[in-house]
XYZ file of C-alpha atoms in Angstrom:
148
model
C 94.654 94.627 88.798
C 94.907 98.216 88.513
C 97.491 98.350 91.079
C 99.875 95.366 90.145
C 99.189 96.127 85.995
C 99.443 100.039 85.444
C 100.656 101.291 88.739
C 103.438 97.993 89.171
C 103.306 97.894 92.947
C 105.886 95.764 94.659
C 104.115 94.750 97.851
C 100.194 94.092 98.723
C 98.819 94.080 102.414
C 95.861 92.317 102.925
C 94.498 93.808 106.577
C 92.373 92.828 108.969
C 91.479 94.324 112.708
C 90.050 93.437 115.838
C 86.424 93.366 116.672
C 85.503 93.354 113.091
C 81.766 93.648 112.385
C 81.532 91.648 109.341
C 83.466 88.597 111.134
C 80.599 88.627 113.719
C 78.467 88.636 110.919
C 79.549 85.153 109.906
C 78.541 83.684 112.645
C 74.817 85.163 112.572
C 71.732 85.906 110.741
C 71.498 88.506 107.943
C 68.694 90.425 107.621
C 66.629 89.186 104.252
C 66.681 92.195 102.937
C 70.753 93.038 102.751
C 71.741 91.308 99.680
C 74.701 93.067 99.152
C 75.763 92.096 102.807
C 75.365 88.845 102.419
C 76.742 88.904 99.340
C 79.620 90.426 100.744
C 79.762 87.833 103.807
C 80.214 84.906 101.281
C 83.476 86.089 100.705
C 84.851 85.406 103.930
C 82.346 82.753 104.471
C 85.971 80.020 104.263
C 87.389 81.658 107.125
C 84.632 80.730 109.589
C 85.364 78.323 111.980
C 82.368 75.363 113.023
C 81.144 76.841 116.160
C 77.955 77.867 116.961
C 78.553 80.582 119.295
C 82.215 82.330 118.534
C 84.164 83.544 121.822
C 86.586 86.552 121.425
C 89.320 83.988 120.397
C 87.274 82.245 117.820
C 86.295 86.005 116.615
C 90.296 86.516 116.925
C 91.605 83.702 114.923
C 88.762 84.124 112.239
C 89.875 87.882 111.504
C 93.409 86.511 111.049
C 92.021 83.568 109.000
C 90.423 86.173 106.485
C 93.339 88.178 106.352
C 95.362 84.552 105.259
C 92.471 83.939 102.923
C 93.237 87.574 101.379
C 96.772 86.653 100.479
C 95.367 83.292 99.048
C 92.646 85.019 96.776
C 94.947 87.219 95.387
C 97.255 84.456 94.360
C 94.440 83.566 92.039
C 94.846 86.744 89.802
C 96.872 85.889 87.132
C 98.499 88.545 86.838
C 99.289 88.749 90.759
C 100.666 85.115 90.336
C 103.367 86.303 88.173
C 104.824 88.799 89.406
C 104.984 87.361 92.980
C 106.810 83.714 90.957
C 108.749 86.634 89.146
C 110.231 88.124 92.623
C 108.510 91.479 91.630
C 105.728 91.377 94.016
C 105.459 90.482 97.805
C 102.112 89.754 99.568
C 101.943 90.832 103.464
C 99.201 90.046 105.870
C 98.622 92.068 108.739
C 95.836 91.969 111.917
C 95.169 95.248 113.473
C 94.551 94.807 117.194
C 92.344 97.487 118.283
C 92.792 98.005 121.816
C 96.166 97.512 121.730
C 97.017 99.649 118.646
C 99.283 97.379 117.579
C 99.712 95.464 114.191
C 100.274 91.874 114.061
C 101.952 90.226 110.983
C 101.647 87.190 109.485
C 104.827 85.121 109.397
C 104.753 81.942 107.453
C 107.810 80.641 109.369
C 105.869 80.764 112.524
C 102.969 79.728 110.989
C 100.494 82.409 112.706
C 100.324 86.208 113.657
C 103.246 87.818 115.665
C 103.126 91.545 117.210
C 104.993 93.685 114.666
C 107.593 94.786 117.182
C 108.693 91.079 118.045
C 108.863 90.258 114.279
C 111.552 89.764 111.951
C 109.738 91.110 108.937
C 106.690 92.916 107.821
C 104.155 90.118 107.193
C 105.579 87.985 104.401
C 103.598 85.300 103.507
C 102.125 82.940 102.366
C 104.609 83.386 99.342
C 108.076 83.806 99.366
C 109.451 87.670 99.660
C 111.078 89.673 96.859
C 114.831 88.358 95.879
C 115.829 91.883 95.670
C 115.227 92.434 99.382
C 118.129 89.709 100.648
C 120.763 91.821 98.818
C 122.972 93.179 101.910
C 121.034 96.098 101.266
C 120.090 96.704 104.745
C 116.765 95.353 104.347
C 114.980 92.392 106.121
C 113.376 89.716 103.312
C 110.395 92.101 103.476
C 112.176 95.070 102.566
C 111.666 96.771 105.721
C 115.418 98.378 107.319
C 116.987 96.102 110.026
C 116.309 97.046 113.453
C 119.720 97.069 115.847
């Protein structure tokens, strides 16, 4: 709220990372005394897949689903929705793959995450980019300078 209303940011990045302990914890038991942890994990529960024991691919997909969930939840804030719909704010989803030292960006057109080095945007989605970024100013739809 503060960033949108007071600082008037033009971009928000929802970011997750590989090997996330919080994501792994979604699939396990939480100590009964860890009340704050249990409450925090509930925020990401919707991203979890219906499996008993998650393997590496399930964990990776859950990490990425949690990033998209962040973007969707941001749109629940009236001031965020208003600014996105007015073209004054864009949302971007990033997933940092620690072992590769690489960021994968959410690409709505491709329907998933792609390595930033192979992306034609900076993780725009699931909402439209700023109209002002499409105006021939040398920037791609995400506001990143075109390469090449």
